[in-house]
Structures are given as structure tokens and as C-alpha cells.
Short mmCIF file of C-alpha atoms and ligand atoms in Angstrom, two decimals:
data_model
loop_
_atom_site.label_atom_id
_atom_site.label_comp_id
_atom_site.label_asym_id
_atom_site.label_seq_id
_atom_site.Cartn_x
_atom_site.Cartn_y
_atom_site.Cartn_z
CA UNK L 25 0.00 0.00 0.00
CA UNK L 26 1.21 2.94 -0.96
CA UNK L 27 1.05 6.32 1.24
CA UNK L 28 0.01 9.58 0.31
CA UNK L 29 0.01 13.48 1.75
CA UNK L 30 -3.84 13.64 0.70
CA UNK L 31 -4.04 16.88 -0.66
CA UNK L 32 -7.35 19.29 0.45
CA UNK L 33 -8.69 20.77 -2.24
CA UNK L 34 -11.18 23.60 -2.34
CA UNK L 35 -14.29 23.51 -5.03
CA UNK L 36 -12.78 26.02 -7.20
CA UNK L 37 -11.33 26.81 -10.74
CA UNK L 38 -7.46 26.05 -8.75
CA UNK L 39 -8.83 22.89 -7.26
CA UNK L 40 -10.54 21.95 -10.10
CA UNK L 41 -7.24 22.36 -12.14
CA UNK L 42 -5.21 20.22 -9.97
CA UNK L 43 -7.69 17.75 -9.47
CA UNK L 44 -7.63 17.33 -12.78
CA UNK L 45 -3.86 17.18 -13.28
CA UNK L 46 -3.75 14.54 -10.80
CA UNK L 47 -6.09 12.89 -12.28
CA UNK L 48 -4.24 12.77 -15.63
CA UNK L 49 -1.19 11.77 -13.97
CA UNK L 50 -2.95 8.57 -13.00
CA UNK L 51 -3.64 9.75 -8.96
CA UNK L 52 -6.91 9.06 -7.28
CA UNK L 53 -8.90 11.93 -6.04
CA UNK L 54 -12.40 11.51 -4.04
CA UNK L 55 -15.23 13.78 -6.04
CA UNK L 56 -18.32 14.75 -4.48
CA UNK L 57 -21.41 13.77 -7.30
CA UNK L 58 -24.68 14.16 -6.02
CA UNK L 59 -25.12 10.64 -4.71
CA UNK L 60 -21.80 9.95 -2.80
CA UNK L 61 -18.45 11.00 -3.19
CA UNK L 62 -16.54 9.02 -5.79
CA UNK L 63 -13.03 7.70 -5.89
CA UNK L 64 -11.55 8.38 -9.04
CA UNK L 65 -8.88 7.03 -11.13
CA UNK L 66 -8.20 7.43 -14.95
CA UNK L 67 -10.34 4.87 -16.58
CA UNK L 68 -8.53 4.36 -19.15
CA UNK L 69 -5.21 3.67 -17.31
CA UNK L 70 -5.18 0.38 -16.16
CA UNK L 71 -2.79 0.78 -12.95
CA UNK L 72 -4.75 3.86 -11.99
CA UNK L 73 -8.06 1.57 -11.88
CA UNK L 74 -5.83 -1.09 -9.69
CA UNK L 75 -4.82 1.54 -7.41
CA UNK L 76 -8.43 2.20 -6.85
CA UNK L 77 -9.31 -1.28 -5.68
CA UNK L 78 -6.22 -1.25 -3.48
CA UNK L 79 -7.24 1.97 -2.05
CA UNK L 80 -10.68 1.11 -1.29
CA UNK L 81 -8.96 -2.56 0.02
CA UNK L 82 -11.53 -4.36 -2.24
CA UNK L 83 -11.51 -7.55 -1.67
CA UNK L 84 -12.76 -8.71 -5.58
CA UNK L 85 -12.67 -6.65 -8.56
CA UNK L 86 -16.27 -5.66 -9.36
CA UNK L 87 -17.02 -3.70 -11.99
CA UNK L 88 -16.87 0.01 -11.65
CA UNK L 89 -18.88 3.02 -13.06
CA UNK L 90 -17.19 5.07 -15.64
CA UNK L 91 -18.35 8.62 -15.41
CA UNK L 92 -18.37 11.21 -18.19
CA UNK L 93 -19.27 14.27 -18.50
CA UNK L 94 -22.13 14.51 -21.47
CA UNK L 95 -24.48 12.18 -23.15
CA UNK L 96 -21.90 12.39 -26.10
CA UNK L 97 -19.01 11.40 -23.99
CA UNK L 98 -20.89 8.32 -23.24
CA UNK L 99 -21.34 7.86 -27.31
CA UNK L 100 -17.39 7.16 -27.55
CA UNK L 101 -17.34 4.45 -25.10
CA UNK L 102 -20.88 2.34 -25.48
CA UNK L 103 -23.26 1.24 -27.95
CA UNK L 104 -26.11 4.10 -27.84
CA UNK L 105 -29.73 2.56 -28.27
CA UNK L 106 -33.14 4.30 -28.31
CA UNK L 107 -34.12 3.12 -24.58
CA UNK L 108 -30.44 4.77 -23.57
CA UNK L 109 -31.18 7.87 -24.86
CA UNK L 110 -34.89 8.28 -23.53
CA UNK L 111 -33.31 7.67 -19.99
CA UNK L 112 -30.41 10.16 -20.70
CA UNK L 113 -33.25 12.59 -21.48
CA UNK L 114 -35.36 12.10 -18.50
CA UNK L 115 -32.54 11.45 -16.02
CA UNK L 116 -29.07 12.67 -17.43
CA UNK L 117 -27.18 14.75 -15.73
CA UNK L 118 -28.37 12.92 -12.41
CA UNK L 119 -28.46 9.74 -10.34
CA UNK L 120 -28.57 6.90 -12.95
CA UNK L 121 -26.31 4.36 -14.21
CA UNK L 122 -26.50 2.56 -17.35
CA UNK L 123 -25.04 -0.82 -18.27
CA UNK L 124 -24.77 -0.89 -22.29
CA UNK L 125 -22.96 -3.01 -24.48
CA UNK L 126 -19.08 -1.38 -25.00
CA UNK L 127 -17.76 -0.24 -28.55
CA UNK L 128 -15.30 -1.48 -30.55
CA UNK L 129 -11.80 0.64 -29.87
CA UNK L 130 -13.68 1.98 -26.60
CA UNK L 131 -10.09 2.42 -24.92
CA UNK L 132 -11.45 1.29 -21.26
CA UNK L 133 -9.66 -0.14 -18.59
CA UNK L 134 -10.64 -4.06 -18.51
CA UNK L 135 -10.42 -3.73 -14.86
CA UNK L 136 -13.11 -1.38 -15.04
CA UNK L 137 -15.26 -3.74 -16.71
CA UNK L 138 -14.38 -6.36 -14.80
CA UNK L 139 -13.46 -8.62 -18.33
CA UNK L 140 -17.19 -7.63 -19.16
CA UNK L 141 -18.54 -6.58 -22.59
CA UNK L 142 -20.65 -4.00 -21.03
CA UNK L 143 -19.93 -0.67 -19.31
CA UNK L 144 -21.63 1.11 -16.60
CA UNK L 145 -21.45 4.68 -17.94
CA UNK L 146 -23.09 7.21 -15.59
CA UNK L 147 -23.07 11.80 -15.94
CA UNK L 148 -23.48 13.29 -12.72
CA UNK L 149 -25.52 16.05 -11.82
CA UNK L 150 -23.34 17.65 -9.26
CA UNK L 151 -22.00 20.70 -10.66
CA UNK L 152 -17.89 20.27 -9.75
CA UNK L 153 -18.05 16.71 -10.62
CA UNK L 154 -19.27 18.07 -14.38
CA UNK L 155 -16.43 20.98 -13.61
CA UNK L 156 -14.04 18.20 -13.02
CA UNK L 157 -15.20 16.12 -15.60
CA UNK L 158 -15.36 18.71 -18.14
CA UNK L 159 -11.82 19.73 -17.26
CA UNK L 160 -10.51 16.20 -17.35
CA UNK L 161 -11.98 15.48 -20.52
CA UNK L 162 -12.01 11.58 -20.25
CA UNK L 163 -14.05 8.57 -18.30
CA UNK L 164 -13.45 8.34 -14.97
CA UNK L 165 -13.70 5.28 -13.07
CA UNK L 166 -15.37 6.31 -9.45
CA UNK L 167 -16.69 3.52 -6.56
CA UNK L 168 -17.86 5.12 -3.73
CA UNK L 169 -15.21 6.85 -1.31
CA UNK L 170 -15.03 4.20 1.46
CA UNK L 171 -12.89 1.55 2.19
CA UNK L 172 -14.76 -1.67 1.36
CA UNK L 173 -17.47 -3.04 3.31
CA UNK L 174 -17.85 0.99 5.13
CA UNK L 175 -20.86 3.01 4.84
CA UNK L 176 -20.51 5.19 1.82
CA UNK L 177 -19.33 8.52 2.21
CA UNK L 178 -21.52 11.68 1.72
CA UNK L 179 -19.17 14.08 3.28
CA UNK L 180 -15.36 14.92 2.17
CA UNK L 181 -14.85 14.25 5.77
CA UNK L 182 -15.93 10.95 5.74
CA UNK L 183 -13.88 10.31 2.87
CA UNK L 184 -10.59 11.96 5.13
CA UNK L 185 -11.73 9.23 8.05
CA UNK L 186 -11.62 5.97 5.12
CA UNK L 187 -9.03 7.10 2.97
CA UNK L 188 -6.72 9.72 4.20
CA UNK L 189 -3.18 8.69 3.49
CA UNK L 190 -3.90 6.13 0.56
CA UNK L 191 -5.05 8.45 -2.10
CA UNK L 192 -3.56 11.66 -3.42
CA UNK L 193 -6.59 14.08 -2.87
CA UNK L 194 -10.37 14.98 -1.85
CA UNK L 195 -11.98 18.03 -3.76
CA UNK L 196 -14.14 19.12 -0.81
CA UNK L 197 -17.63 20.75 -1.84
CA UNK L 198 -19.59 20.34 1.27
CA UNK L 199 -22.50 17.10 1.64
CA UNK L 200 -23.79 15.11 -1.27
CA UNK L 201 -27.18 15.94 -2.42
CA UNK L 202 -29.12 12.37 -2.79
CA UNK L 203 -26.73 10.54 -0.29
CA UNK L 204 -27.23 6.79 -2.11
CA UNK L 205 -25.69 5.49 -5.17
CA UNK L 206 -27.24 5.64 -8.17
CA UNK L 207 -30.08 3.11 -9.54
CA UNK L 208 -28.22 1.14 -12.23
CA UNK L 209 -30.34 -0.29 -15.46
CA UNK L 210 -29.35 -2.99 -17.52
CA UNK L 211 -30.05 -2.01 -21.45
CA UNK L 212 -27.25 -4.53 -23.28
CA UNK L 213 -30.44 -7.35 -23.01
CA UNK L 214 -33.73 -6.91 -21.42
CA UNK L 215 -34.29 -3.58 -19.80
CA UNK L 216 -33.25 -5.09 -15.76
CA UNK L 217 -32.83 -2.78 -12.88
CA UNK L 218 -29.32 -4.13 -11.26
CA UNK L 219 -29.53 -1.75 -8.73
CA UNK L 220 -31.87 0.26 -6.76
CA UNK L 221 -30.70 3.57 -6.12
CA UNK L 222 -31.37 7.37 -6.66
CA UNK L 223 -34.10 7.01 -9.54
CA UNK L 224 -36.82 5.21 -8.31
CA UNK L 225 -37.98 1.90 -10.13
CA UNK L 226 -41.08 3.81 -11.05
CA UNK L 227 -39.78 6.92 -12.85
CA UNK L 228 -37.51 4.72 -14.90
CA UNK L 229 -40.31 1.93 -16.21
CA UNK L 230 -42.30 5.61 -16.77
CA UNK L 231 -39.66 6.85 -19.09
CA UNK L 232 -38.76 3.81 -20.99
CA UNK L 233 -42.92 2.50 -20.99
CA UNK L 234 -42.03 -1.02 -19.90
CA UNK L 235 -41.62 -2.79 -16.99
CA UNK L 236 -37.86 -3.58 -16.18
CA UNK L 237 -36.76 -7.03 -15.34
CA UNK L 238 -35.88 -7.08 -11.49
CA UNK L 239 -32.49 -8.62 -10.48
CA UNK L 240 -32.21 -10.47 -6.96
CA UNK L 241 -28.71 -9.21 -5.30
CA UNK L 242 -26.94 -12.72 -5.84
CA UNK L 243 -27.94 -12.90 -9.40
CA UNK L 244 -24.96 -13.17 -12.21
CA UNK L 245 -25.19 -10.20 -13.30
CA UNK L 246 -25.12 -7.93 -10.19
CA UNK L 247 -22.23 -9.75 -9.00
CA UNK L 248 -20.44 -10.57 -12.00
CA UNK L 249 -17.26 -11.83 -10.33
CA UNK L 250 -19.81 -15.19 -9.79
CA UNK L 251 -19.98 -15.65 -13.34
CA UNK L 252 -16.99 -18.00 -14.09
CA UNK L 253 -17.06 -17.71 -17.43
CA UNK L 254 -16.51 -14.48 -17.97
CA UNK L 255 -13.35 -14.72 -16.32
CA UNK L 256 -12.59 -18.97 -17.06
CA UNK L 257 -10.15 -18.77 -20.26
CA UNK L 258 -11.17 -21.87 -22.91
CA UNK L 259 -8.15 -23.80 -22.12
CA UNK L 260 -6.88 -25.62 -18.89
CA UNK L 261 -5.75 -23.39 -16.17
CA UNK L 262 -2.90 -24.06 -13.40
CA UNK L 263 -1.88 -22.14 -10.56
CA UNK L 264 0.83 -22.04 -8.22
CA UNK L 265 3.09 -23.32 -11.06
CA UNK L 266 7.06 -23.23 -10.26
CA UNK L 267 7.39 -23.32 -14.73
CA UNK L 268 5.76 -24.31 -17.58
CA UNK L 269 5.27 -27.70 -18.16
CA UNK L 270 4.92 -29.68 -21.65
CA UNK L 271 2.57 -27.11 -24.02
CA UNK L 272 2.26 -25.02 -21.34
CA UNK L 273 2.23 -21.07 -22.06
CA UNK L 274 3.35 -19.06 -19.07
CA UNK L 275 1.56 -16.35 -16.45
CA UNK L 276 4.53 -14.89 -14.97
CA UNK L 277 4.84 -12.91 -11.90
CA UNK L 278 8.06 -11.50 -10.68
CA UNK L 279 11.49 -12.71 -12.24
CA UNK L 280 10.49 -15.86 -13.55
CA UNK L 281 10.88 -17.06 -17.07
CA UNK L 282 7.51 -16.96 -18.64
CA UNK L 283 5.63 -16.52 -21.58
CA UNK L 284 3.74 -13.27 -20.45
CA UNK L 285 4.88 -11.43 -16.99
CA UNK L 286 2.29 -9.72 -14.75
CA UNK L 287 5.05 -7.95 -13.13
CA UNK L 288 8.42 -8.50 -13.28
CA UNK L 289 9.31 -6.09 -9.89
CA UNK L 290 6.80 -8.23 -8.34
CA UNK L 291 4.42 -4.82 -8.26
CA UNK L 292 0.61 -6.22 -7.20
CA UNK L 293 -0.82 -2.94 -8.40
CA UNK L 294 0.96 -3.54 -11.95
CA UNK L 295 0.00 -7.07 -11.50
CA UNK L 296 -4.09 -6.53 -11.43
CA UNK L 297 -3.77 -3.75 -14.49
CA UNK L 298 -2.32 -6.59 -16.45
CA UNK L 299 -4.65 -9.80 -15.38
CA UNK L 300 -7.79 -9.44 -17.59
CA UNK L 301 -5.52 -8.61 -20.62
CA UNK L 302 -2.82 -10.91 -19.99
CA UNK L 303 -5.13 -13.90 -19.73
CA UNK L 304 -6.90 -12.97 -22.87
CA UNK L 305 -3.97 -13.02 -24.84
CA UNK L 306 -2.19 -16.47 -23.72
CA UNK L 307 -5.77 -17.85 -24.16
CA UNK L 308 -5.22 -17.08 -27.83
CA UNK L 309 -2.23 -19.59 -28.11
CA UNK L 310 -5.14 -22.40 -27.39
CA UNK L 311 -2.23 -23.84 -25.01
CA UNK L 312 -2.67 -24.70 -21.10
CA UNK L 313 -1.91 -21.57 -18.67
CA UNK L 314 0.47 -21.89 -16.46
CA UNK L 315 0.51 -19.36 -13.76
CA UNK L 316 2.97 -18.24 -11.13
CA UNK L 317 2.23 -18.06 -7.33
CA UNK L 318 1.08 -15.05 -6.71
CA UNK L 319 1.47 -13.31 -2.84
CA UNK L 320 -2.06 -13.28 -1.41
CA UNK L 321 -2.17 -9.90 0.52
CA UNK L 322 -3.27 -6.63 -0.84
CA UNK L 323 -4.28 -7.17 -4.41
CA UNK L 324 -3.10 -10.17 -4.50
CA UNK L 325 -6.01 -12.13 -2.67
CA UNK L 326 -8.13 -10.52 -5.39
CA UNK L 327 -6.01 -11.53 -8.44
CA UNK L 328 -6.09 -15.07 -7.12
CA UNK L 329 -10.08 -15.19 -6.20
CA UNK L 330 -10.07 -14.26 -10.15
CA UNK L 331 -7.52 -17.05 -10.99
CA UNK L 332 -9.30 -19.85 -9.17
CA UNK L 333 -12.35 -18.90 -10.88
CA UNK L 334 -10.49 -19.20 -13.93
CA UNK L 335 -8.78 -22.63 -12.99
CA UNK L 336 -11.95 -24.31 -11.42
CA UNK L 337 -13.47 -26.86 -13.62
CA UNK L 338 -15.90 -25.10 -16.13
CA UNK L 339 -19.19 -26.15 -15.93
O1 LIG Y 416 -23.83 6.78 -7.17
C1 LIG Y 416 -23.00 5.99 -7.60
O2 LIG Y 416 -23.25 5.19 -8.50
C2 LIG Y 416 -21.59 6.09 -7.01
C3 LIG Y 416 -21.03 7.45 -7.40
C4 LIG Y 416 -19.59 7.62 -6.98
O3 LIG Y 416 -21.20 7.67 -8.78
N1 LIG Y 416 -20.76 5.01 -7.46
C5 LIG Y 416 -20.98 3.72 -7.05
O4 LIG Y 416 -20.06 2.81 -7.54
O5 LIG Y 416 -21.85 3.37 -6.33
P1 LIG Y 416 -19.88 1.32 -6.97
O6 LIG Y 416 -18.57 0.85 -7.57
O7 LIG Y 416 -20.01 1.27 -5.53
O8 LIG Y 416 -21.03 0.50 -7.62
C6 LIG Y 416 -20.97 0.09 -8.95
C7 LIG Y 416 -21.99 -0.98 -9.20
C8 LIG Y 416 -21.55 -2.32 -8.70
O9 LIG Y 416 -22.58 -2.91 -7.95
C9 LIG Y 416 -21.29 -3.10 -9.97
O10 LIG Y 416 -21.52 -4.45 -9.82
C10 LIG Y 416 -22.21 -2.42 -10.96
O11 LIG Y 416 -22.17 -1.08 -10.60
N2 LIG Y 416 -21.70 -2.49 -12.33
C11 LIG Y 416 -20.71 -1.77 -12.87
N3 LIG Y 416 -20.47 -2.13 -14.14
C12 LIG Y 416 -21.35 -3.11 -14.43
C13 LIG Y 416 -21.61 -3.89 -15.57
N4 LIG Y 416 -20.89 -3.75 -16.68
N5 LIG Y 416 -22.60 -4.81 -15.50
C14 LIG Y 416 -23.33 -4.95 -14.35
N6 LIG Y 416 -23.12 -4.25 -13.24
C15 LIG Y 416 -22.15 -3.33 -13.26
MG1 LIG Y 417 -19.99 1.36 -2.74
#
């Protein structure tokens, strides 16, 4: 874990700017939206995601919401549909989420997706996250504030109490309007709510004149990291491997002759960037994985929850 002076930062055009620099350099800086405050890393930098799960001490990588700062940021990264764009209209800028299916060349983080083909794109209503988002010019990946399993913080001092000392800064601009995350909707199939949240059920079925399919919190697609195969590469998987055996391609991690290295300074941060990607890739070859032991603290316990899914037997 790394440690950080976290920087305050006041709500105005000099915050902003150095929010935003930070921001570009790859450093996480709470936001206040109108539902919570966020924690924000560069979505499209994949160590800048990883730092966010470390920060946060997540114990899994769940997907994350990328936020933008217009309807037609949202264009560049997801495939835009009719249904999308009447609940931009009623509900953009403001607490909703939408799950749609990615584009090609989209540019996004796998870790922010989790490995999925969809992306949770979301533009908040709260005027300095628009500021900052505006300014930054680029998705930003933002879970809630709090170390995992905390309440969610709606103040920049509750942010200072979770996170103070493992991110670089909080732009403070006072309490969070709606206090609760935003209601996420599923469009990439059947319209589903995936989570309840700042926009009731109601006012959503109103806008898009159907009924939405209602996910139980267990189902697949709320908690992706259950569904195996989205993370289970086609061929045989082995862990804890000392080298490559017979066909074997090899997951490296740390100096270790291999095929493909996670990190070769042994870097867990660099490591979870590189998982997704890296797996994708040696599953090309249509050869076994092999993968190196991997340390199980800090990042590590959740790059090998996402390896044993990958190894168990597929079903
Ligand atoms: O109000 C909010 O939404 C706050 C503020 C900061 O914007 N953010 C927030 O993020 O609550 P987080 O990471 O705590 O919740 C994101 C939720 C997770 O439950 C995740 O499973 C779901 O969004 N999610 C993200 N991408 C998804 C995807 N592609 N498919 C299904 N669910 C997704
Ligand atoms: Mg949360």
C-alpha cells in the first residue's frame, strides 16, 4: 500500500485544475457527485483503476462506473440505443447508471469492466463533478469513497476518516445531495434494474414504458465476479506453477521465465492492471496456462479469487 500526503482541495477553478492534473497523472482523487463522493482514477489507465481497488482494500474486482461528462461522452465508449437515450433525457445529468454493451476501440480499462462486454457509464448532476469532468476530458472510473465493506461517504470528511493517506486528494464541496448510489439499469439485453438507487424503479419503467426485469442481489449479473465464465479462459488453467510444463504457455509474476509477466518487480498494483488482458492473450495460443504463485495480501487475494475462478473446472 502505498502512502500519500492527501491533498485538500477547495471547489474552485485552482482545485478543479489540480484535481484534474492529478487525475491525468494517473492519482486518485475523491469527487463529491450528487449521490456519494466518488473515488476516481483514470479509466482508461489500467494501474490507476488497480490503485483504486487497493485503495478502497476491495476484496474482488467488481465492476466500476465510468463517469463522463455529457451524453456524447458516453457515445465514444458504449453502444447508444433508443431506450439509452430516452433515460439520458429524463434522467441525465443525475443519479442513474446505465449498463450498455461497449464499442469497438472503446479504450477502457478491462479492470473497469471487470473482463465484461458491457460498461456502466453514468453523468453526474453535481456541478464540480461536471467541472471536473469537463476539465478532465475523459471517463473516470469512481466507486464510492469508502474503504470496502464501510458506509458510503456523503461528506469529504468521511472520505478523510476511510481514505486519508492512501489516495492523493479529496476536492471538498460540502454534503452530497441524494446521499445513495445511483439506480443502475441494464439495457445490453432486457431492460433489468441491477440496482436500486437514486431514480426510483417507477420513474424509470415511466420513461422507458415497460416494466424492467428485477435482479435479486446474488444474481450473475449484479455480482459478475460469480460468473466463471466471464473470467474462465477456454483452455486448462494451473496455478501455483514453479514453470511451464509440456505445451504449457506461461503467467509470470516476478522474475520468472515466462511466456507473459504480470510484473516482473513483483508490483501487485501492476500485476491486477495486467490480469484481464494478460489472460486474454495467452488464451489465444489455445495452449494450457500456467501461472505463477502469486502473494495473497493486498491485491493479491483478489487476483487469485479471479484465478481460481479461472482454474476451477468449467461447468
Ligand atoms: O452513485 C454511484 O453510483 C456512485 C457514485 C460515486 O457515482 N458510485 C458507485 O459505484 O456506487 P460502486 O462501484 O459502488 O457500484 C458500482 C456498481 C456495482 O454494484 C457493480 O456491480 C455495478 O455497478 N456495475 C458496474 N459495471 C457493471 C456492468 N458492466 N454490469 C453490471 N453491473 C455493473
Ligand atoms: Mg460502494
Amino acid at each position: 500500500m502505498k502512502l500519500f500526503q492527501t491533498k485538500y482541495l477547495s471547489a474552485d477553478t485552482a482545485g478543479l485544475a489540480q484535481a484534474a492534473d492529478l487525475l491525468r497523472q494517473g492519482q486518485l482523487v475523491a469527487f463529491p457527485t450528487e449521490t456519494v463522493y466518488g473515488l476516481g482514477g483514470d479509466a482508461r489507465n489500467g494501474e490507476a483503476v488497480a490503485a483504486i481497488y487497493e485503495a478502497k482494500g476491495r476484496p474482488s474486482f467488481n465492476p466500476l462506473i465510468a463517469h463522463v461528462a455529457s451524453v456524447e461522452a458516453a457515445q465514444r465508449f458504449v453502444e447508444w440505443s433508443d431506450q439509452a437515450q430516452s433515460l439520458a433525457d429524463a434522467f441525465w445529468p443525475g443519479p442513474l447508471t446505465l449498463v450498455l454493451p461497449l464499442r469497438p476501440g472503446h479504450g477502457v480499462s478491462s479492470l473497469v469492466t471487470a473482463g465484461l462486454d458491457t460498461l456502466a457509464v453514468r453523468v453526474p448532476a453535481h456541478p464540480i463533478a461536471r467541472s471536473l469532468l469537463e476539465v478532465v476530458d475523459g471517463p473516470v472510473a469512481a466507486p464510492s469513497a469508502n474503504p470496502s465493506g464501510q458506509i458510503s461517504p456523503t461528506t469529504a470528511d468521511h472520505v478523510q476518516s476511510g481514505l486519508d493517506g492512501r489516495i492523493a486528494a479529496i476536492l471538498d464541496a460540502g454534503p452530497c445531495g441524494v446521499g445513495l448510489e445511483s439506480t443502475i439499469v441494464g439495457l445490453a439485453g432486457e431492460p433489468s434494474l441491477l440496482r436500486p438507487g437514486g431514480v426510483a424503479l417507477e420513474e424509470v419503467e415511466h420513461a422507458l414504458d415497460t416494466r424492467l426485469h428485477i435482479h435479486q442481489s446474488g444474481d450473475l449479473l449484479t455480482a459478475p465476479g460469480q460468473l466463471q465464465s466471464h473470467y474462465a479462459p477456454n483452455a486448462p488453467v494451473r496455478l501455483n506453477a514453479e514453470a511451464g510444463v509440456g505445451d504449457e504457455v506461461v503467467l509470470g509474476f516476478g522474475p520468472v521465465d515466462c511466456t507473459l509477466n504480470l510484473s516482473q518487480s513483483s508490483d501487485l498494483v501492476e500485476a491486477a492492471a495486467n490480469l484481464f488482458a494478460m489472460l486474454h492473450d495467452l488464451d489465444k495460443s489455445h495452449r494450457p496456462i500456467a501461472v505463477s504463485p502469486i502473494p495473497d495480501h493486498g491485491l493479491g487475494a483478489a487476483i487469485n479469487d479471479r484465478l481460481r475462478r479461472a482454474a476451477a473446472p468449467k461447468t
